[in-house]
Amino acid sequence: IAPGGMGPVAHPCCRCDGSCALTTLAECDQMGGTWNVTLDTCASASCPSGAPANDICSMMEVVTPGAFAFDTTCAGTELISPVETELGPVLVGKDLWFSYRHEFNCDVSVTTCWSRFDTVIALYFDPNNPDVCPCPTDENLATFLVACDEGCTGASVGGGGFVQLSTECEPEPFGCYTIRLGGFNGDSGIVNLDISCTLPGFVPQPPQADPGG
């Protein structure tokens, strides 16, 4: 904090080349970096260089039910074509790719509703090759889209997606599902990804607004 207790707060800002600088949040956003609000010095920050490994679908990261956090700031965009959402076709940028194996009798929900920017979720599944997660290199990938969401009722700050992989009436088949997480029109930041596997018949609800946010 500036002398006298007034003025903007400076924290480490990690840039995509692996460098670090003490900046305000606004300055870090202008640099296209990631602001580490919980740290005070660059010496305590670990700034990775370059895009995440799962920036391309062929290097997708395996995920299971649980809560995860990922940074899309330095990600590229592998798939340029828009995806169909509840708001119509949207362009997704700075996307990361994950694989989820659906192999239990449960209803799977995937949400990014606690993310601090406007995210988009897209899920893909190839019924003709259920043991392999589809990628953009596959022919007719768009036909494998089984769920996609851009909005999130009750999103805490920015917005996110909330999709159910299966429902009580028509459960999705077992197999390998591709999860694509990106930003609406190329927005980026920290993605909070939550995957739940609940008993059939239980209807999960999107998280409500953060009372402290």
JSON list of C-alpha atoms in Angstrom, two decimals:
[
{"chain": "A", "resi": 1, "resn": "ILE", "atom": "CA", "xyz": [0.00, 0.00, 0.00]},
{"chain": "A", "resi": 2, "resn": "ALA", "atom": "CA", "xyz": [1.22, 3.50, -0.78]},
{"chain": "A", "resi": 3, "resn": "PRO", "atom": "CA", "xyz": [2.57, 5.70, 2.06]},
{"chain": "A", "resi": 4, "resn": "GLY", "atom": "CA", "xyz": [-0.18, 6.94, 4.33]},
{"chain": "A", "resi": 5, "resn": "GLY", "atom": "CA", "xyz": [-2.26, 3.83, 3.77]},
{"chain": "A", "resi": 6, "resn": "MET", "atom": "CA", "xyz": [-3.80, 5.19, 0.56]},
{"chain": "A", "resi": 7, "resn": "GLY", "atom": "CA", "xyz": [-3.46, 4.16, -3.04]},
{"chain": "A", "resi": 8, "resn": "PRO", "atom": "CA", "xyz": [-3.49, 0.90, -5.02]},
{"chain": "A", "resi": 9, "resn": "VAL", "atom": "CA", "xyz": [-2.02, -2.32, -3.65]},
{"chain": "A", "resi": 10, "resn": "ALA", "atom": "CA", "xyz": [0.87, -3.97, -5.49]},
{"chain": "A", "resi": 11, "resn": "HIS", "atom": "CA", "xyz": [1.32, -7.74, -5.70]},
{"chain": "A", "resi": 12, "resn": "PRO", "atom": "CA", "xyz": [3.37, -10.05, -7.94]},
{"chain": "A", "resi": 13, "resn": "CYS", "atom": "CA", "xyz": [2.20, -10.16, -11.55]},
{"chain": "A", "resi": 14, "resn": "CYS", "atom": "CA", "xyz": [3.30, -13.25, -13.48]},
{"chain": "A", "resi": 15, "resn": "ARG", "atom": "CA", "xyz": [3.66, -12.76, -17.23]},
{"chain": "A", "resi": 16, "resn": "CYS", "atom": "CA", "xyz": [3.54, -15.47, -19.88]},
{"chain": "A", "resi": 17, "resn": "ASP", "atom": "CA", "xyz": [7.30, -15.28, -20.48]},
{"chain": "A", "resi": 18, "resn": "GLY", "atom": "CA", "xyz": [7.90, -16.38, -16.87]},
{"chain": "A", "resi": 19, "resn": "SER", "atom": "CA", "xyz": [8.91, -12.92, -15.62]},
{"chain": "A", "resi": 20, "resn": "CYS", "atom": "CA", "xyz": [7.43, -11.21, -12.57]},
{"chain": "A", "resi": 21, "resn": "ALA", "atom": "CA", "xyz": [6.82, -7.61, -11.52]},
{"chain": "A", "resi": 22, "resn": "LEU", "atom": "CA", "xyz": [5.10, -5.95, -8.57]},
{"chain": "A", "resi": 23, "resn": "THR", "atom": "CA", "xyz": [2.05, -4.22, -10.03]},
{"chain": "A", "resi": 24, "resn": "THR", "atom": "CA", "xyz": [-1.50, -3.19, -9.29]},
{"chain": "A", "resi": 25, "resn": "LEU", "atom": "CA", "xyz": [-4.34, -5.36, -10.58]},
{"chain": "A", "resi": 26, "resn": "ALA", "atom": "CA", "xyz": [-5.08, -2.87, -13.38]},
{"chain": "A", "resi": 27, "resn": "GLU", "atom": "CA", "xyz": [-1.42, -2.82, -14.47]},
{"chain": "A", "resi": 28, "resn": "CYS", "atom": "CA", "xyz": [-1.25, -6.61, -14.45]},
{"chain": "A", "resi": 29, "resn": "ASP", "atom": "CA", "xyz": [-4.38, -6.84, -16.59]},
{"chain": "A", "resi": 30, "resn": "GLN", "atom": "CA", "xyz": [-2.82, -4.45, -19.10]},
{"chain": "A", "resi": 31, "resn": "MET", "atom": "CA", "xyz": [0.27, -6.68, -19.24]},
{"chain": "A", "resi": 32, "resn": "GLY", "atom": "CA", "xyz": [-1.87, -9.78, -19.79]},
{"chain": "A", "resi": 33, "resn": "GLY", "atom": "CA", "xyz": [-0.50, -11.36, -16.64]},
{"chain": "A", "resi": 34, "resn": "THR", "atom": "CA", "xyz": [-1.82, -13.19, -13.59]},
{"chain": "A", "resi": 35, "resn": "TRP", "atom": "CA", "xyz": [-2.03, -11.19, -10.37]},
{"chain": "A", "resi": 36, "resn": "ASN", "atom": "CA", "xyz": [-1.11, -13.12, -7.21]},
{"chain": "A", "resi": 37, "resn": "VAL", "atom": "CA", "xyz": [-3.12, -11.33, -4.54]},
{"chain": "A", "resi": 38, "resn": "THR", "atom": "CA", "xyz": [-2.02, -13.74, -1.79]},
{"chain": "A", "resi": 39, "resn": "LEU", "atom": "CA", "xyz": [1.71, -13.02, -2.30]},
{"chain": "A", "resi": 40, "resn": "ASP", "atom": "CA", "xyz": [3.76, -9.90, -1.52]},
{"chain": "A", "resi": 41, "resn": "THR", "atom": "CA", "xyz": [7.04, -10.41, -3.38]},
{"chain": "A", "resi": 42, "resn": "CYS", "atom": "CA", "xyz": [8.15, -11.85, -6.70]},
{"chain": "A", "resi": 43, "resn": "ALA", "atom": "CA", "xyz": [10.61, -14.04, -4.79]},
{"chain": "A", "resi": 44, "resn": "SER", "atom": "CA", "xyz": [7.65, -15.94, -3.35]},
{"chain": "A", "resi": 45, "resn": "ALA", "atom": "CA", "xyz": [5.90, -16.29, -6.73]},
{"chain": "A", "resi": 46, "resn": "SER", "atom": "CA", "xyz": [6.34, -19.21, -9.11]},
{"chain": "A", "resi": 47, "resn": "CYS", "atom": "CA", "xyz": [5.72, -17.92, -12.62]},
{"chain": "A", "resi": 48, "resn": "PRO", "atom": "CA", "xyz": [5.50, -20.62, -15.30]},
{"chain": "A", "resi": 49, "resn": "SER", "atom": "CA", "xyz": [6.70, -19.75, -18.78]},
{"chain": "A", "resi": 50, "resn": "GLY", "atom": "CA", "xyz": [4.59, -20.37, -21.85]},
{"chain": "A", "resi": 51, "resn": "ALA", "atom": "CA", "xyz": [1.21, -22.00, -22.32]},
{"chain": "A", "resi": 52, "resn": "PRO", "atom": "CA", "xyz": [-0.08, -24.82, -20.07]},
{"chain": "A", "resi": 53, "resn": "ALA", "atom": "CA", "xyz": [0.61, -28.35, -21.33]},
{"chain": "A", "resi": 54, "resn": "ASN", "atom": "CA", "xyz": [-3.10, -29.00, -21.93]},
{"chain": "A", "resi": 55, "resn": "ASP", "atom": "CA", "xyz": [-3.35, -25.96, -24.18]},
{"chain": "A", "resi": 56, "resn": "ILE", "atom": "CA", "xyz": [-3.82, -28.48, -27.01]},
{"chain": "A", "resi": 57, "resn": "CYS", "atom": "CA", "xyz": [-6.34, -31.31, -26.99]},
{"chain": "A", "resi": 58, "resn": "SER", "atom": "CA", "xyz": [-3.78, -34.05, -27.67]},
{"chain": "A", "resi": 59, "resn": "MET", "atom": "CA", "xyz": [-2.18, -33.15, -24.32]},
{"chain": "A", "resi": 60, "resn": "MET", "atom": "CA", "xyz": [-5.46, -32.99, -22.36]},
{"chain": "A", "resi": 61, "resn": "GLU", "atom": "CA", "xyz": [-5.27, -33.33, -18.57]},
{"chain": "A", "resi": 62, "resn": "VAL", "atom": "CA", "xyz": [-7.13, -36.15, -16.84]},
{"chain": "A", "resi": 63, "resn": "VAL", "atom": "CA", "xyz": [-9.69, -34.97, -14.26]},
{"chain": "A", "resi": 64, "resn": "THR", "atom": "CA", "xyz": [-11.95, -36.80, -11.82]},
{"chain": "A", "resi": 65, "resn": "PRO", "atom": "CA", "xyz": [-14.74, -35.57, -9.50]},
{"chain": "A", "resi": 66, "resn": "GLY", "atom": "CA", "xyz": [-13.41, -32.76, -7.33]},
{"chain": "A", "resi": 67, "resn": "ALA", "atom": "CA", "xyz": [-12.50, -29.06, -7.30]},
{"chain": "A", "resi": 68, "resn": "PHE", "atom": "CA", "xyz": [-9.65, -27.64, -9.37]},
{"chain": "A", "resi": 69, "resn": "ALA", "atom": "CA", "xyz": [-8.17, -24.27, -10.32]},
{"chain": "A", "resi": 70, "resn": "PHE", "atom": "CA", "xyz": [-6.46, -23.53, -13.63]},
{"chain": "A", "resi": 71, "resn": "ASP", "atom": "CA", "xyz": [-5.00, -20.40, -15.20]},
{"chain": "A", "resi": 72, "resn": "THR", "atom": "CA", "xyz": [-5.94, -19.75, -18.84]},
{"chain": "A", "resi": 73, "resn": "THR", "atom": "CA", "xyz": [-4.10, -16.41, -19.15]},
{"chain": "A", "resi": 74, "resn": "CYS", "atom": "CA", "xyz": [-1.26, -17.82, -21.27]},
{"chain": "A", "resi": 75, "resn": "ALA", "atom": "CA", "xyz": [-3.34, -20.36, -23.18]},
{"chain": "A", "resi": 76, "resn": "GLY", "atom": "CA", "xyz": [-3.83, -20.22, -26.92]},
{"chain": "A", "resi": 77, "resn": "THR", "atom": "CA", "xyz": [-6.93, -21.10, -28.94]},
{"chain": "A", "resi": 78, "resn": "GLU", "atom": "CA", "xyz": [-6.86, -24.44, -30.72]},
{"chain": "A", "resi": 79, "resn": "LEU", "atom": "CA", "xyz": [-10.45, -24.47, -32.00]},
{"chain": "A", "resi": 80, "resn": "ILE", "atom": "CA", "xyz": [-11.53, -21.27, -33.77]},
{"chain": "A", "resi": 81, "resn": "SER", "atom": "CA", "xyz": [-15.08, -22.16, -34.81]},
{"chain": "A", "resi": 82, "resn": "PRO", "atom": "CA", "xyz": [-17.93, -21.06, -32.46]},
{"chain": "A", "resi": 83, "resn": "VAL", "atom": "CA", "xyz": [-19.84, -23.51, -30.27]},
{"chain": "A", "resi": 84, "resn": "GLU", "atom": "CA", "xyz": [-23.58, -23.63, -29.72]},
{"chain": "A", "resi": 85, "resn": "THR", "atom": "CA", "xyz": [-24.68, -22.54, -26.23]},
{"chain": "A", "resi": 86, "resn": "GLU", "atom": "CA", "xyz": [-27.94, -21.58, -24.55]},
{"chain": "A", "resi": 87, "resn": "LEU", "atom": "CA", "xyz": [-27.21, -18.02, -25.75]},
{"chain": "A", "resi": 88, "resn": "GLY", "atom": "CA", "xyz": [-26.56, -19.09, -29.33]},
{"chain": "A", "resi": 89, "resn": "PRO", "atom": "CA", "xyz": [-23.18, -19.51, -31.07]},
{"chain": "A", "resi": 90, "resn": "VAL", "atom": "CA", "xyz": [-20.25, -18.05, -29.12]},
{"chain": "A", "resi": 91, "resn": "LEU", "atom": "CA", "xyz": [-16.54, -17.77, -29.83]},
{"chain": "A", "resi": 92, "resn": "VAL", "atom": "CA", "xyz": [-14.32, -19.43, -27.25]},
{"chain": "A", "resi": 93, "resn": "GLY", "atom": "CA", "xyz": [-10.73, -18.34, -26.76]},
{"chain": "A", "resi": 94, "resn": "LYS", "atom": "CA", "xyz": [-7.75, -19.29, -24.61]},
{"chain": "A", "resi": 95, "resn": "ASP", "atom": "CA", "xyz": [-9.05, -22.81, -24.09]},
{"chain": "A", "resi": 96, "resn": "LEU", "atom": "CA", "xyz": [-7.74, -25.71, -22.02]},
{"chain": "A", "resi": 97, "resn": "TRP", "atom": "CA", "xyz": [-8.60, -29.36, -22.61]},
{"chain": "A", "resi": 98, "resn": "PHE", "atom": "CA", "xyz": [-9.41, -32.14, -20.13]},
{"chain": "A", "resi": 99, "resn": "SER", "atom": "CA", "xyz": [-10.52, -35.76, -20.27]},
{"chain": "A", "resi": 100, "resn": "TYR", "atom": "CA", "xyz": [-13.14, -37.21, -17.96]},
{"chain": "A", "resi": 101, "resn": "ARG", "atom": "CA", "xyz": [-13.98, -40.92, -17.90]},
{"chain": "A", "resi": 102, "resn": "HIS", "atom": "CA", "xyz": [-17.64, -41.55, -17.10]},
{"chain": "A", "resi": 103, "resn": "GLU", "atom": "CA", "xyz": [-17.73, -45.07, -15.67]},
{"chain": "A", "resi": 104, "resn": "PHE", "atom": "CA", "xyz": [-20.11, -45.01, -12.68]},
{"chain": "A", "resi": 105, "resn": "ASN", "atom": "CA", "xyz": [-23.89, -44.96, -12.39]},
{"chain": "A", "resi": 106, "resn": "CYS", "atom": "CA", "xyz": [-24.10, -41.30, -11.40]},
{"chain": "A", "resi": 107, "resn": "ASP", "atom": "CA", "xyz": [-25.14, -37.94, -12.79]},
{"chain": "A", "resi": 108, "resn": "VAL", "atom": "CA", "xyz": [-22.09, -35.86, -13.58]},
{"chain": "A", "resi": 109, "resn": "SER", "atom": "CA", "xyz": [-22.17, -32.05, -13.35]},
{"chain": "A", "resi": 110, "resn": "VAL", "atom": "CA", "xyz": [-19.38, -29.77, -14.52]},
{"chain": "A", "resi": 111, "resn": "THR", "atom": "CA", "xyz": [-19.36, -26.14, -13.41]},
{"chain": "A", "resi": 112, "resn": "THR", "atom": "CA", "xyz": [-17.08, -23.09, -13.55]},
{"chain": "A", "resi": 113, "resn": "CYS", "atom": "CA", "xyz": [-19.57, -20.85, -11.75]},
{"chain": "A", "resi": 114, "resn": "TRP", "atom": "CA", "xyz": [-17.04, -19.55, -9.21]},
{"chain": "A", "resi": 115, "resn": "SER", "atom": "CA", "xyz": [-14.64, -18.34, -11.89]},
{"chain": "A", "resi": 116, "resn": "ARG", "atom": "CA", "xyz": [-13.82, -14.62, -11.93]},
{"chain": "A", "resi": 117, "resn": "PHE", "atom": "CA", "xyz": [-14.35, -14.13, -15.66]},
{"chain": "A", "resi": 118, "resn": "ASP", "atom": "CA", "xyz": [-16.87, -15.18, -18.29]},
{"chain": "A", "resi": 119, "resn": "THR", "atom": "CA", "xyz": [-16.16, -18.84, -19.06]},
{"chain": "A", "resi": 120, "resn": "VAL", "atom": "CA", "xyz": [-17.58, -21.36, -21.51]},
{"chain": "A", "resi": 121, "resn": "ILE", "atom": "CA", "xyz": [-17.75, -25.14, -21.04]},
{"chain": "A", "resi": 122, "resn": "ALA", "atom": "CA", "xyz": [-18.06, -27.57, -23.94]},
{"chain": "A", "resi": 123, "resn": "LEU", "atom": "CA", "xyz": [-18.30, -31.36, -23.56]},
{"chain": "A", "resi": 124, "resn": "TYR", "atom": "CA", "xyz": [-17.65, -33.77, -26.42]},
{"chain": "A", "resi": 125, "resn": "PHE", "atom": "CA", "xyz": [-18.26, -37.52, -26.75]},
{"chain": "A", "resi": 126, "resn": "ASP", "atom": "CA", "xyz": [-17.89, -39.87, -29.71]},
{"chain": "A", "resi": 127, "resn": "PRO", "atom": "CA", "xyz": [-20.50, -42.67, -29.44]},
{"chain": "A", "resi": 128, "resn": "ASN", "atom": "CA", "xyz": [-18.76, -44.60, -32.20]},
{"chain": "A", "resi": 129, "resn": "ASN", "atom": "CA", "xyz": [-15.47, -44.63, -30.30]},
{"chain": "A", "resi": 130, "resn": "PRO", "atom": "CA", "xyz": [-16.46, -44.23, -26.63]},
{"chain": "A", "resi": 131, "resn": "ASP", "atom": "CA", "xyz": [-13.09, -45.19, -25.14]},
{"chain": "A", "resi": 132, "resn": "VAL", "atom": "CA", "xyz": [-11.26, -42.30, -26.83]},
{"chain": "A", "resi": 133, "resn": "CYS", "atom": "CA", "xyz": [-11.85, -38.62, -26.03]},
{"chain": "A", "resi": 134, "resn": "PRO", "atom": "CA", "xyz": [-12.48, -36.67, -29.27]},
{"chain": "A", "resi": 135, "resn": "CYS", "atom": "CA", "xyz": [-10.25, -33.76, -30.34]},
{"chain": "A", "resi": 136, "resn": "PRO", "atom": "CA", "xyz": [-10.36, -31.03, -33.02]},
{"chain": "A", "resi": 137, "resn": "THR", "atom": "CA", "xyz": [-8.25, -33.29, -35.24]},
{"chain": "A", "resi": 138, "resn": "ASP", "atom": "CA", "xyz": [-11.23, -35.68, -35.41]},
{"chain": "A", "resi": 139, "resn": "GLU", "atom": "CA", "xyz": [-13.55, -35.28, -38.37]},
{"chain": "A", "resi": 140, "resn": "ASN", "atom": "CA", "xyz": [-16.90, -33.64, -37.54]},
{"chain": "A", "resi": 141, "resn": "LEU", "atom": "CA", "xyz": [-15.99, -32.75, -33.95]},
{"chain": "A", "resi": 142, "resn": "ALA", "atom": "CA", "xyz": [-19.03, -30.45, -33.73]},
{"chain": "A", "resi": 143, "resn": "THR", "atom": "CA", "xyz": [-21.33, -33.46, -34.07]},
{"chain": "A", "resi": 144, "resn": "PHE", "atom": "CA", "xyz": [-19.82, -34.90, -30.86]},
{"chain": "A", "resi": 145, "resn": "LEU", "atom": "CA", "xyz": [-20.90, -31.88, -28.77]},
{"chain": "A", "resi": 146, "resn": "VAL", "atom": "CA", "xyz": [-23.17, -33.23, -26.02]},
{"chain": "A", "resi": 147, "resn": "ALA", "atom": "CA", "xyz": [-23.37, -30.19, -23.71]},
{"chain": "A", "resi": 148, "resn": "CYS", "atom": "CA", "xyz": [-22.28, -26.57, -23.72]},
{"chain": "A", "resi": 149, "resn": "ASP", "atom": "CA", "xyz": [-23.03, -23.61, -21.48]},
{"chain": "A", "resi": 150, "resn": "GLU", "atom": "CA", "xyz": [-21.97, -19.97, -21.35]},
{"chain": "A", "resi": 151, "resn": "GLY", "atom": "CA", "xyz": [-24.13, -18.54, -18.59]},
{"chain": "A", "resi": 152, "resn": "CYS", "atom": "CA", "xyz": [-24.44, -19.45, -14.93]},
{"chain": "A", "resi": 153, "resn": "THR", "atom": "CA", "xyz": [-27.36, -18.47, -12.74]},
{"chain": "A", "resi": 154, "resn": "GLY", "atom": "CA", "xyz": [-26.03, -17.00, -9.52]},
{"chain": "A", "resi": 155, "resn": "ALA", "atom": "CA", "xyz": [-22.45, -16.67, -10.73]},
{"chain": "A", "resi": 156, "resn": "SER", "atom": "CA", "xyz": [-20.35, -14.97, -8.07]},
{"chain": "A", "resi": 157, "resn": "VAL", "atom": "CA", "xyz": [-18.58, -12.33, -10.16]},
{"chain": "A", "resi": 158, "resn": "GLY", "atom": "CA", "xyz": [-17.76, -12.92, -13.78]},
{"chain": "A", "resi": 159, "resn": "GLY", "atom": "CA", "xyz": [-19.87, -15.80, -14.93]},
{"chain": "A", "resi": 160, "resn": "GLY", "atom": "CA", "xyz": [-19.38, -19.36, -15.93]},
{"chain": "A", "resi": 161, "resn": "GLY", "atom": "CA", "xyz": [-20.92, -22.53, -17.22]},
{"chain": "A", "resi": 162, "resn": "PHE", "atom": "CA", "xyz": [-22.98, -25.25, -15.59]},
{"chain": "A", "resi": 163, "resn": "VAL", "atom": "CA", "xyz": [-23.70, -28.46, -17.48]},
{"chain": "A", "resi": 164, "resn": "GLN", "atom": "CA", "xyz": [-25.00, -31.89, -16.57]},
{"chain": "A", "resi": 165, "resn": "LEU", "atom": "CA", "xyz": [-23.46, -34.82, -18.39]},
{"chain": "A", "resi": 166, "resn": "SER", "atom": "CA", "xyz": [-26.43, -37.06, -17.64]},
{"chain": "A", "resi": 167, "resn": "THR", "atom": "CA", "xyz": [-29.99, -36.78, -16.42]},
{"chain": "A", "resi": 168, "resn": "GLU", "atom": "CA", "xyz": [-32.44, -39.09, -14.68]},
{"chain": "A", "resi": 169, "resn": "CYS", "atom": "CA", "xyz": [-34.43, -39.59, -17.87]},
{"chain": "A", "resi": 170, "resn": "GLU", "atom": "CA", "xyz": [-31.64, -40.15, -20.36]},
{"chain": "A", "resi": 171, "resn": "PRO", "atom": "CA", "xyz": [-28.24, -41.01, -18.87]},
{"chain": "A", "resi": 172, "resn": "GLU", "atom": "CA", "xyz": [-25.23, -40.51, -21.08]},
{"chain": "A", "resi": 173, "resn": "PRO", "atom": "CA", "xyz": [-23.25, -43.63, -22.03]},
{"chain": "A", "resi": 174, "resn": "PHE", "atom": "CA", "xyz": [-20.06, -44.60, -20.24]},
{"chain": "A", "resi": 175, "resn": "GLY", "atom": "CA", "xyz": [-16.82, -43.60, -21.89]},
{"chain": "A", "resi": 176, "resn": "CYS", "atom": "CA", "xyz": [-14.29, -40.82, -22.32]},
{"chain": "A", "resi": 177, "resn": "TYR", "atom": "CA", "xyz": [-15.59, -37.25, -22.49]},
{"chain": "A", "resi": 178, "resn": "THR", "atom": "CA", "xyz": [-13.57, -34.23, -23.61]},
{"chain": "A", "resi": 179, "resn": "ILE", "atom": "CA", "xyz": [-14.04, -31.10, -21.51]},
{"chain": "A", "resi": 180, "resn": "ARG", "atom": "CA", "xyz": [-13.07, -27.82, -23.14]},
{"chain": "A", "resi": 181, "resn": "LEU", "atom": "CA", "xyz": [-12.81, -24.76, -20.89]},
{"chain": "A", "resi": 182, "resn": "GLY", "atom": "CA", "xyz": [-12.28, -21.33, -22.38]},
{"chain": "A", "resi": 183, "resn": "GLY", "atom": "CA", "xyz": [-13.21, -17.69, -22.17]},
{"chain": "A", "resi": 184, "resn": "PHE", "atom": "CA", "xyz": [-16.15, -15.95, -23.81]},
{"chain": "A", "resi": 185, "resn": "ASN", "atom": "CA", "xyz": [-14.67, -14.02, -26.75]},
{"chain": "A", "resi": 186, "resn": "GLY", "atom": "CA", "xyz": [-11.17, -14.84, -25.52]},
{"chain": "A", "resi": 187, "resn": "ASP", "atom": "CA", "xyz": [-11.53, -13.71, -21.91]},
{"chain": "A", "resi": 188, "resn": "SER", "atom": "CA", "xyz": [-9.09, -15.40, -19.53]},
{"chain": "A", "resi": 189, "resn": "GLY", "atom": "CA", "xyz": [-8.01, -15.78, -15.92]},
{"chain": "A", "resi": 190, "resn": "ILE", "atom": "CA", "xyz": [-8.31, -18.31, -13.11]},
{"chain": "A", "resi": 191, "resn": "VAL", "atom": "CA", "xyz": [-10.90, -21.01, -13.85]},
{"chain": "A", "resi": 192, "resn": "ASN", "atom": "CA", "xyz": [-12.47, -22.74, -10.86]},
{"chain": "A", "resi": 193, "resn": "LEU", "atom": "CA", "xyz": [-13.63, -26.11, -12.15]},
{"chain": "A", "resi": 194, "resn": "ASP", "atom": "CA", "xyz": [-15.92, -28.31, -10.06]},
{"chain": "A", "resi": 195, "resn": "ILE", "atom": "CA", "xyz": [-16.93, -31.81, -11.13]},
{"chain": "A", "resi": 196, "resn": "SER", "atom": "CA", "xyz": [-19.49, -33.76, -9.13]},
{"chain": "A", "resi": 197, "resn": "CYS", "atom": "CA", "xyz": [-20.82, -37.31, -9.45]},
{"chain": "A", "resi": 198, "resn": "THR", "atom": "CA", "xyz": [-24.17, -37.65, -7.66]},
{"chain": "A", "resi": 199, "resn": "LEU", "atom": "CA", "xyz": [-26.79, -40.37, -7.28]},
{"chain": "A", "resi": 200, "resn": "PRO", "atom": "CA", "xyz": [-29.30, -40.53, -10.14]},
{"chain": "A", "resi": 201, "resn": "GLY", "atom": "CA", "xyz": [-32.36, -38.44, -9.46]},
{"chain": "A", "resi": 202, "resn": "PHE", "atom": "CA", "xyz": [-30.53, -35.76, -7.46]},
{"chain": "A", "resi": 203, "resn": "VAL", "atom": "CA", "xyz": [-30.66, -32.45, -9.30]},
{"chain": "A", "resi": 204, "resn": "PRO", "atom": "CA", "xyz": [-27.58, -30.30, -8.52]},
{"chain": "A", "resi": 205, "resn": "GLN", "atom": "CA", "xyz": [-27.99, -26.53, -8.63]},
{"chain": "A", "resi": 206, "resn": "PRO", "atom": "CA", "xyz": [-25.46, -23.93, -9.78]},
{"chain": "A", "resi": 207, "resn": "PRO", "atom": "CA", "xyz": [-23.66, -22.24, -6.88]},
{"chain": "A", "resi": 208, "resn": "GLN", "atom": "CA", "xyz": [-25.35, -19.10, -5.61]},
{"chain": "A", "resi": 209, "resn": "ALA", "atom": "CA", "xyz": [-23.71, -15.70, -5.56]},
{"chain": "A", "resi": 210, "resn": "ASP", "atom": "CA", "xyz": [-20.74, -15.38, -3.24]},
{"chain": "A", "resi": 211, "resn": "PRO", "atom": "CA", "xyz": [-22.01, -13.42, -0.22]},
{"chain": "A", "resi": 212, "resn": "GLY", "atom": "CA", "xyz": [-18.56, -12.00, 0.29]},
{"chain": "A", "resi": 213, "resn": "GLY", "atom": "CA", "xyz": [-17.95, -11.17, -3.37]}
]
